[in-house]
Coordinates of C-alpha atoms and ligand atoms in Angstrom, one line a residue:
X1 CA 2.4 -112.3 -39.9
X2 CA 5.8 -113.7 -41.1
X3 CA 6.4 -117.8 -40.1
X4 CA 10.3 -118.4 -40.7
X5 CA 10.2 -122.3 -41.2
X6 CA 13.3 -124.8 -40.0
X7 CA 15.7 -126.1 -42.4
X8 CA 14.4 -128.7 -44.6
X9 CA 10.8 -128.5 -43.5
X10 CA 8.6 -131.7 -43.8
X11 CA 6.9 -131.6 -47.1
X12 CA 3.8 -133.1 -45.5
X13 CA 3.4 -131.2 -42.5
X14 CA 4.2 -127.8 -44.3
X15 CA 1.2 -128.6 -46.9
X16 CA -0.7 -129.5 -43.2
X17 CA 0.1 -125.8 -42.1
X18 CA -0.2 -123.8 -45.4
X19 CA -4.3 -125.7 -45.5
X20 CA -4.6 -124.3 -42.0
X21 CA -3.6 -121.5 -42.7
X22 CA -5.9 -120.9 -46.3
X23 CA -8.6 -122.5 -43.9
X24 CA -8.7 -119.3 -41.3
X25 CA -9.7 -116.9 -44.8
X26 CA -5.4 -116.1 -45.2
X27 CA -3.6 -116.4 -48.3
X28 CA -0.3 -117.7 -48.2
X29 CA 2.8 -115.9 -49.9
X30 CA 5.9 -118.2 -49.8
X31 CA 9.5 -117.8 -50.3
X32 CA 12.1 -119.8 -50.6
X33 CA 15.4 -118.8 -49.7
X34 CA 18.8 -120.7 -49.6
X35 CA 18.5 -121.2 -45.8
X36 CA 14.8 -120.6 -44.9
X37 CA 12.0 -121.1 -46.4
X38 CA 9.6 -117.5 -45.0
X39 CA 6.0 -117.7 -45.6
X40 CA 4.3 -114.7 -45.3
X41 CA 0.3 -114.7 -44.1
X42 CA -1.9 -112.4 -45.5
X43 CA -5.3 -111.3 -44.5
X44 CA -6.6 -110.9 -41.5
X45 CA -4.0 -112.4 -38.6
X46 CA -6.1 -111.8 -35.6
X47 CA -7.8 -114.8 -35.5
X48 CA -4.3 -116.5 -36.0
X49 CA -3.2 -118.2 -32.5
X50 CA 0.6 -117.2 -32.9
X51 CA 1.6 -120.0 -30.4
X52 CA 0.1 -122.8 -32.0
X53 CA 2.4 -121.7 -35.1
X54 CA 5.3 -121.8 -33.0
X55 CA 5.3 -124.7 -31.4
X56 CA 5.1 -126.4 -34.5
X57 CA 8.5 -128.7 -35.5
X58 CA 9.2 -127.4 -38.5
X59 CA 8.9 -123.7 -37.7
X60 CA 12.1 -121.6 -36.2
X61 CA 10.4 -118.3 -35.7
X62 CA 7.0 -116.3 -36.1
X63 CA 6.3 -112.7 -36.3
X64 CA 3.4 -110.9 -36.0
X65 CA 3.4 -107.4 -38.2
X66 CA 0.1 -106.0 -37.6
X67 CA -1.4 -105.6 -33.9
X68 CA -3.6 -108.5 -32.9
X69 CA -6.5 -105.8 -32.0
X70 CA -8.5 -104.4 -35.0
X71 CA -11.4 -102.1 -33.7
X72 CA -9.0 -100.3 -30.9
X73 CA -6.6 -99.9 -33.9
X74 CA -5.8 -96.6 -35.2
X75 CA -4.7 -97.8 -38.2
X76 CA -8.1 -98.6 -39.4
X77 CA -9.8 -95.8 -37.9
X78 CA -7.5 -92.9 -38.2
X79 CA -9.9 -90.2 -36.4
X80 CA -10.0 -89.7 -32.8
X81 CA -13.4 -91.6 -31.4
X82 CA -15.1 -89.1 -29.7
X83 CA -17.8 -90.0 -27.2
X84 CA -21.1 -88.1 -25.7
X85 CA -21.6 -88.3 -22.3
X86 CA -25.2 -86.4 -22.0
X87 CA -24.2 -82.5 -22.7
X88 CA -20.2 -83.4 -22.6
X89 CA -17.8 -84.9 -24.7
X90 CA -14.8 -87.0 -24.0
X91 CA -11.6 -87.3 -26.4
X92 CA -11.3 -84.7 -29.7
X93 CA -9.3 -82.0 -27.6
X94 CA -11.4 -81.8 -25.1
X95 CA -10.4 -82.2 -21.7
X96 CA -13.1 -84.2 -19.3
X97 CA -12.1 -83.6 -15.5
X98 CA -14.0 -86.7 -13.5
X99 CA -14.2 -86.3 -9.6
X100 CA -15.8 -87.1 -6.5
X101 CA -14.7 -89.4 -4.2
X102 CA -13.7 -93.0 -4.0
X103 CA -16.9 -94.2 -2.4
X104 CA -20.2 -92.6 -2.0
X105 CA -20.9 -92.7 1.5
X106 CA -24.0 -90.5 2.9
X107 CA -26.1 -88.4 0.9
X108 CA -24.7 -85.4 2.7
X109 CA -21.4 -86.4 1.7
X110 CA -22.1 -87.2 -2.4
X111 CA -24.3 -84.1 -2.8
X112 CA -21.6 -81.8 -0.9
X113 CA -18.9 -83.1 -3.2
X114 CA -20.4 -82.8 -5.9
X115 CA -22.1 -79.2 -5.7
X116 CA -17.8 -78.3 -5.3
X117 CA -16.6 -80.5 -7.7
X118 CA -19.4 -79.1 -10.4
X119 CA -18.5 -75.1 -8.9
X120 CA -15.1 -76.1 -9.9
X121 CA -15.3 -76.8 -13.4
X122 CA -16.0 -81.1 -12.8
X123 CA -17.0 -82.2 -15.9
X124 CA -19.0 -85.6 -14.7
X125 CA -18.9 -87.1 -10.8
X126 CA -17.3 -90.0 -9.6
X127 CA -18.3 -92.3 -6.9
X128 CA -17.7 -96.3 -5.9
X129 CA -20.9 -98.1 -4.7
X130 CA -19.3 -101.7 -5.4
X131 CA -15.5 -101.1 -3.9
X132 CA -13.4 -103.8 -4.6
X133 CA -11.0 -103.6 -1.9
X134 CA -8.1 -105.5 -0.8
X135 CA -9.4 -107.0 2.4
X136 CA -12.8 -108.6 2.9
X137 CA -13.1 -106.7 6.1
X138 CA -12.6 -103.3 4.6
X139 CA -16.2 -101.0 3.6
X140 CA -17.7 -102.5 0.8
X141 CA -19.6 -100.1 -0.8
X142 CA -23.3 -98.9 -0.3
X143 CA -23.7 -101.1 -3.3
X144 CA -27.2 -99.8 -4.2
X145 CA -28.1 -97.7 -2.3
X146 CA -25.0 -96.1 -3.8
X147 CA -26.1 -95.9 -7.5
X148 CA -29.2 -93.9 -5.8
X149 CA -27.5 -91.1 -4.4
X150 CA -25.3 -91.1 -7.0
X151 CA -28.3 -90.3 -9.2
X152 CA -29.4 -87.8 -6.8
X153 CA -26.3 -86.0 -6.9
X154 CA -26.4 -85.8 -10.8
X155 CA -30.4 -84.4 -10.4
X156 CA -28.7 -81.8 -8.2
X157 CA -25.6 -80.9 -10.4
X158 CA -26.4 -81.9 -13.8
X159 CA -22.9 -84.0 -13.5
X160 CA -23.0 -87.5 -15.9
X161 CA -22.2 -90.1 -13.2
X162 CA -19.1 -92.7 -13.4
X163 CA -19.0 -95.7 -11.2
X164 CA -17.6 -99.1 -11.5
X165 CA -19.2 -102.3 -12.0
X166 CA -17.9 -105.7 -10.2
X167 CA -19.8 -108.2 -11.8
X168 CA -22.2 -108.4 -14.7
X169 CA -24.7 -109.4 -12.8
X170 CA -24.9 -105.6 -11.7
X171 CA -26.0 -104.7 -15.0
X172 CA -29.8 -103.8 -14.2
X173 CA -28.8 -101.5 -11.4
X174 CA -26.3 -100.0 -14.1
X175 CA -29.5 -99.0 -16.3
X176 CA -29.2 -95.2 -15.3
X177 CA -25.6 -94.6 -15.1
X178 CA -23.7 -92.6 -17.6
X179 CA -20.2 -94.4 -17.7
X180 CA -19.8 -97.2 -16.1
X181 CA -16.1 -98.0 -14.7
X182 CA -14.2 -101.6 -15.3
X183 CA -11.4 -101.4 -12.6
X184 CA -7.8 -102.3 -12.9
X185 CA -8.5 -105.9 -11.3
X186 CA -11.4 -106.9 -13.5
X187 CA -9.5 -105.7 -16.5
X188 CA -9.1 -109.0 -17.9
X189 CA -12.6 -110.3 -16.4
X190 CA -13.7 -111.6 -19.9
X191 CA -16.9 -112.5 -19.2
X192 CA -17.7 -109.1 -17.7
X193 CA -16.0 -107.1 -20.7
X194 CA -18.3 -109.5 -22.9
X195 CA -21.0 -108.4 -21.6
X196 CA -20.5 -104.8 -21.6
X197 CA -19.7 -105.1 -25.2
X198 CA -23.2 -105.6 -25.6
X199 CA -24.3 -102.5 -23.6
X200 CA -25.2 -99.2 -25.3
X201 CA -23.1 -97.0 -22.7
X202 CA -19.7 -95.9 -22.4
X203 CA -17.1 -97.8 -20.6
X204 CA -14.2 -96.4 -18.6
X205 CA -11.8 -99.1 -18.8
X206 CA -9.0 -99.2 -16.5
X207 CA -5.6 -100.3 -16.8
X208 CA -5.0 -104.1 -14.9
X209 CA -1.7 -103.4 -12.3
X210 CA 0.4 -105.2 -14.3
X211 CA -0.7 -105.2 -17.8
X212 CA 1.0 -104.2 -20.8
X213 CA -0.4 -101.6 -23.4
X214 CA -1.4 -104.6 -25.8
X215 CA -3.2 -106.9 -23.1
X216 CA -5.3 -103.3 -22.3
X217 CA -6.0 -102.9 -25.6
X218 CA -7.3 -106.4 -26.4
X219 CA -9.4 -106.2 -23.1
X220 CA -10.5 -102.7 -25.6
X221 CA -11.1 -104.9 -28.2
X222 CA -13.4 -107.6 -26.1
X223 CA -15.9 -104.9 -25.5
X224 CA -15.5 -102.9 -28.9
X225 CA -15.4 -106.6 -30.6
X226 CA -19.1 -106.8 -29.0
X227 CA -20.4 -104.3 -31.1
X228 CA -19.9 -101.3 -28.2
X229 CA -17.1 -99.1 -29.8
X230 CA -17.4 -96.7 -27.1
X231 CA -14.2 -97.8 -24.9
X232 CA -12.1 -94.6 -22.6
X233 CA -9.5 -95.7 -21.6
X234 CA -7.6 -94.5 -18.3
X235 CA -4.1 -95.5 -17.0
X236 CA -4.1 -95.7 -13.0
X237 CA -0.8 -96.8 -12.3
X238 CA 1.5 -99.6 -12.4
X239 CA 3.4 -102.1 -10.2
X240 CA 6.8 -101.8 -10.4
X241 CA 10.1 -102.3 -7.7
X242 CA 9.4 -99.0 -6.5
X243 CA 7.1 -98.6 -2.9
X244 CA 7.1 -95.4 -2.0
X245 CA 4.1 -94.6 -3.8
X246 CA 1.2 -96.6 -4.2
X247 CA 1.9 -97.2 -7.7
X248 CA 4.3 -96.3 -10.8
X249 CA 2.1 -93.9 -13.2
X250 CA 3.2 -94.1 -16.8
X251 CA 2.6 -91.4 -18.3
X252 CA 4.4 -92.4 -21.7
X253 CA 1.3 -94.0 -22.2
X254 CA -0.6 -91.2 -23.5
X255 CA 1.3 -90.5 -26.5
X256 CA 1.6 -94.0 -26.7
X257 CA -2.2 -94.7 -27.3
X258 CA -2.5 -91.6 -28.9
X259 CA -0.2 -93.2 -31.7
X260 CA -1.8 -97.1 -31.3
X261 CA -5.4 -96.1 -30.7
X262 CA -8.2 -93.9 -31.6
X263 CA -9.5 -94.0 -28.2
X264 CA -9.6 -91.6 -25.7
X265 CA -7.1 -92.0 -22.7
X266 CA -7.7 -90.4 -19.4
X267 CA -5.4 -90.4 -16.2
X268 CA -5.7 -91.2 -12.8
X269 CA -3.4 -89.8 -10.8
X270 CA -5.0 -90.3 -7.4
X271 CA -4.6 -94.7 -7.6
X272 CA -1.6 -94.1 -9.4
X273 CA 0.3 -92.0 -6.3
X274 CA -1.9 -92.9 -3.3
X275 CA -1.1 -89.6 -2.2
X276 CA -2.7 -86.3 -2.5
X277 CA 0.2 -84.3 -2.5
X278 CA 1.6 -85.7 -5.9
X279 CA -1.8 -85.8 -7.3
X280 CA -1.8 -82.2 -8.8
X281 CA 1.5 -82.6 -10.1
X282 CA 1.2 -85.6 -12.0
X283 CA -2.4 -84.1 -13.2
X284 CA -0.5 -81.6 -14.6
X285 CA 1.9 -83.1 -16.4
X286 CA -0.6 -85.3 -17.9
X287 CA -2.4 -82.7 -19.4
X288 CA 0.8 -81.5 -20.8
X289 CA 1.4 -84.9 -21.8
X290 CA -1.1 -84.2 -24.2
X291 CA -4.1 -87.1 -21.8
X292 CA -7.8 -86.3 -22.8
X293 CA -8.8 -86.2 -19.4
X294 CA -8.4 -86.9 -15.5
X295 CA -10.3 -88.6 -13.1
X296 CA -9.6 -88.0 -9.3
X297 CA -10.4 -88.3 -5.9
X298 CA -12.1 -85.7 -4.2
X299 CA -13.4 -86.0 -0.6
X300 CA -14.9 -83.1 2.1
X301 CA -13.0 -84.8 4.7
X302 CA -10.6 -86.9 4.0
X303 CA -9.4 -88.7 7.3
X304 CA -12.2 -89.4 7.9
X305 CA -13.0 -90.9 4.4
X306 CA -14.2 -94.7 4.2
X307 CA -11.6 -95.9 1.4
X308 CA -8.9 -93.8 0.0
X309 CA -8.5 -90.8 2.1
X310 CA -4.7 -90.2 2.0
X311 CA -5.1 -90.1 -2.0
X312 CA -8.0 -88.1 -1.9
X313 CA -7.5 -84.1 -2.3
X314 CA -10.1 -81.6 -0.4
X315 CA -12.1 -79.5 -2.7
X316 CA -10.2 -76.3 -2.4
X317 CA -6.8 -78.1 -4.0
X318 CA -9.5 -79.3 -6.6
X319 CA -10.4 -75.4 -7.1
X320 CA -6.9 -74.2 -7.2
X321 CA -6.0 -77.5 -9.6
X322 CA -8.7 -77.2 -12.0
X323 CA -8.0 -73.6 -12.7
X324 CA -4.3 -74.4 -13.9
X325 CA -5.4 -77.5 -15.8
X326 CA -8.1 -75.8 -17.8
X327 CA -5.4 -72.8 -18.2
X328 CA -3.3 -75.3 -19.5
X329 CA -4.9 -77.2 -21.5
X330 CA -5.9 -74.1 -23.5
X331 CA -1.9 -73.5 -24.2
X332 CA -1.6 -76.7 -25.2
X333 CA -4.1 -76.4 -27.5
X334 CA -3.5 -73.4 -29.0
X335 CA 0.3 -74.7 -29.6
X336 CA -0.4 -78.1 -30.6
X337 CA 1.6 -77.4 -33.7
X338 CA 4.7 -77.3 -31.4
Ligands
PEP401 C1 -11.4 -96.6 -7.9 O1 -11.5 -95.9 -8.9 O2 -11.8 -96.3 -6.8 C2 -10.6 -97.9 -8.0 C3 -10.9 -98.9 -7.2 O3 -9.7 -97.9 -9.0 P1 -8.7 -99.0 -9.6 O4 -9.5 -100.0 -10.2 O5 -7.9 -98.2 -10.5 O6 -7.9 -99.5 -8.4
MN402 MN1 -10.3 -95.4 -4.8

């Protein structure tokens, strides 16, 4: 972190910041120029509130060189993280395909679903059974009774389940699921990441609507900060000007991470377009986009779905999608020199 100090600075209130500063565990490294005087923080900056610095009278200017987040940081953890999900692995060049559908309704819904999903080539099952939906009068979820059939659908299939949590005082019903899902509006739920930086268990941590790459990854770094390093996270689309589609999905964000974190970064291209048309497009071109995985909305019937239907793509597109995915992925792979 560089401070860039006003003209003439204080004597006493720049001693005042430079004990701070030594105080947080930083060395100092000043230089005076003709002009400015730049003092130059070294150490560990992440503790360093870089607004407090600022809004300091003698100081013109600060700049932070190093990321605020440390764990999520490739930098100091240059290999890929890699994470087991029972007999399948997410990140490292493989390619995890997550699917099922937005909520789990009916047994005989969940088990169909996931018996086409599996004959597909799904490599774990979704399903919400805490929705958290726009209106208070929409479903709500089979809360649950929804983590139940959920398991039940994994004793049928083998699939690892995936389903989000609301509030951490869900947790004990959480005990038996494989991932468990932070959605885009709790992505800055503190309390809740907190918490689940305690867990032993993967978390599938969604982008918030309108959050920027570094506000995800220091939501990464709440749980990973916790001591749980094992953080996957999946970009659901944006808000931007445009309202055609349900969302803007930004797909530079894959390489992006890729470059900024070790973690593994899936897409969701069902939230992100709200329509199943566009969803095997854009599930394609974030495998070629080089994404470690996908998670989408698959339901039996969709019109008559409980949330999501018009996103949601019927288990024959599924079929047809996975087949090119996998196909792709393999080229990619094979010419990742390229
Ligand atoms: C979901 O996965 O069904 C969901 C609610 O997603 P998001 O948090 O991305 O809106
Ligand atoms: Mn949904």
């Amino acid at each position: 972190m560089i401070v860039i100090l006003k003209n003439n600075p204080d004597k006493s209130q720049l001693d005042s910041l430079i004990s701070w500063i030594k105080e947080k565990g930083l060395q100092v490294h000043m230089s005076v120029g003709e002009n400015h005087t730049v003092l130059g923080l070294i150490g560990d900056t992440s503790k360093i509130d870089i607004d407090l610095i600022s809004a300091l009278d003698i100081v013109d200017t600060v700049k932070r060189v190093q990321e605020p987040y440390k764990n999520a940081n490739r930098k100091f953890h240059p290999e890929d993280t890699v994470i087991k999900v029972r007999d399948t692995q997410i990140g490292g060049g493989n390619l995890t395909v997550i699917a099922g559908p937005c909520s789990v309704e009916s047994e005989k819904q969940i088990i169909e679903i996931a018996r086409a999903v599996k004959a597909s080539g799904a490599t774990m099952l979704r399903g919400g059974a805490f929705k958290p939906r726009t209106s208070p009068y929409s479903f709500q979820g089979l809360c649950g009774e929804g983590i139940e059939l959920l398991k039940l659908a994994r004793r049928e299939t083998g699939l690892p389940i995936v389903t989000e949590i609301m509030d951490a005082s869900q947790l004990p019903l959480f005990e038996d699921v494989d991932v468990i899902q932070v959605g885009a509006r709790n992505m800055q739920n503190f309390n809740l990441l907190k918490e689940l930086g305690r867990q032993d268990k993967p978390i599938l941590l969604k982008r918030g609507l309108s959050s920027t790459y570094e506000e995800w990854l220091m939501s990464a770094e709440y749980i990973m900060s916790g001591g749980n390093e094992k953080v996957i996270l999946c970009e659901r689309g944006i808000r931007t000007f445009e309202t055609y589609v349900r969302n803007t999905l930004d797909l530079t964000s894959v390489p992006v991470l890729r470059q900024l974190t070790h973690l593994p970064n899936i897409i969701d291209p069902s939230h992100a377009t709200g329509r199943s048309a566009f969803v095997p497009p854009m599930a394609l071109a974030a495998v070629a986009a080089g994404a470690d995985g996908l998670i989408m909305e698959v339901h039996n019937d969709p019109p008559r779905a409980l949330s999501d239907g018009p996103q949601s793509i019927r288990p024959e597109v599924f079929d047809a999608l996975t087949k090119k995915l996998f196909a792709l992925h393999s080229f990619m792979r094979e010419n990742s020199q390229g």
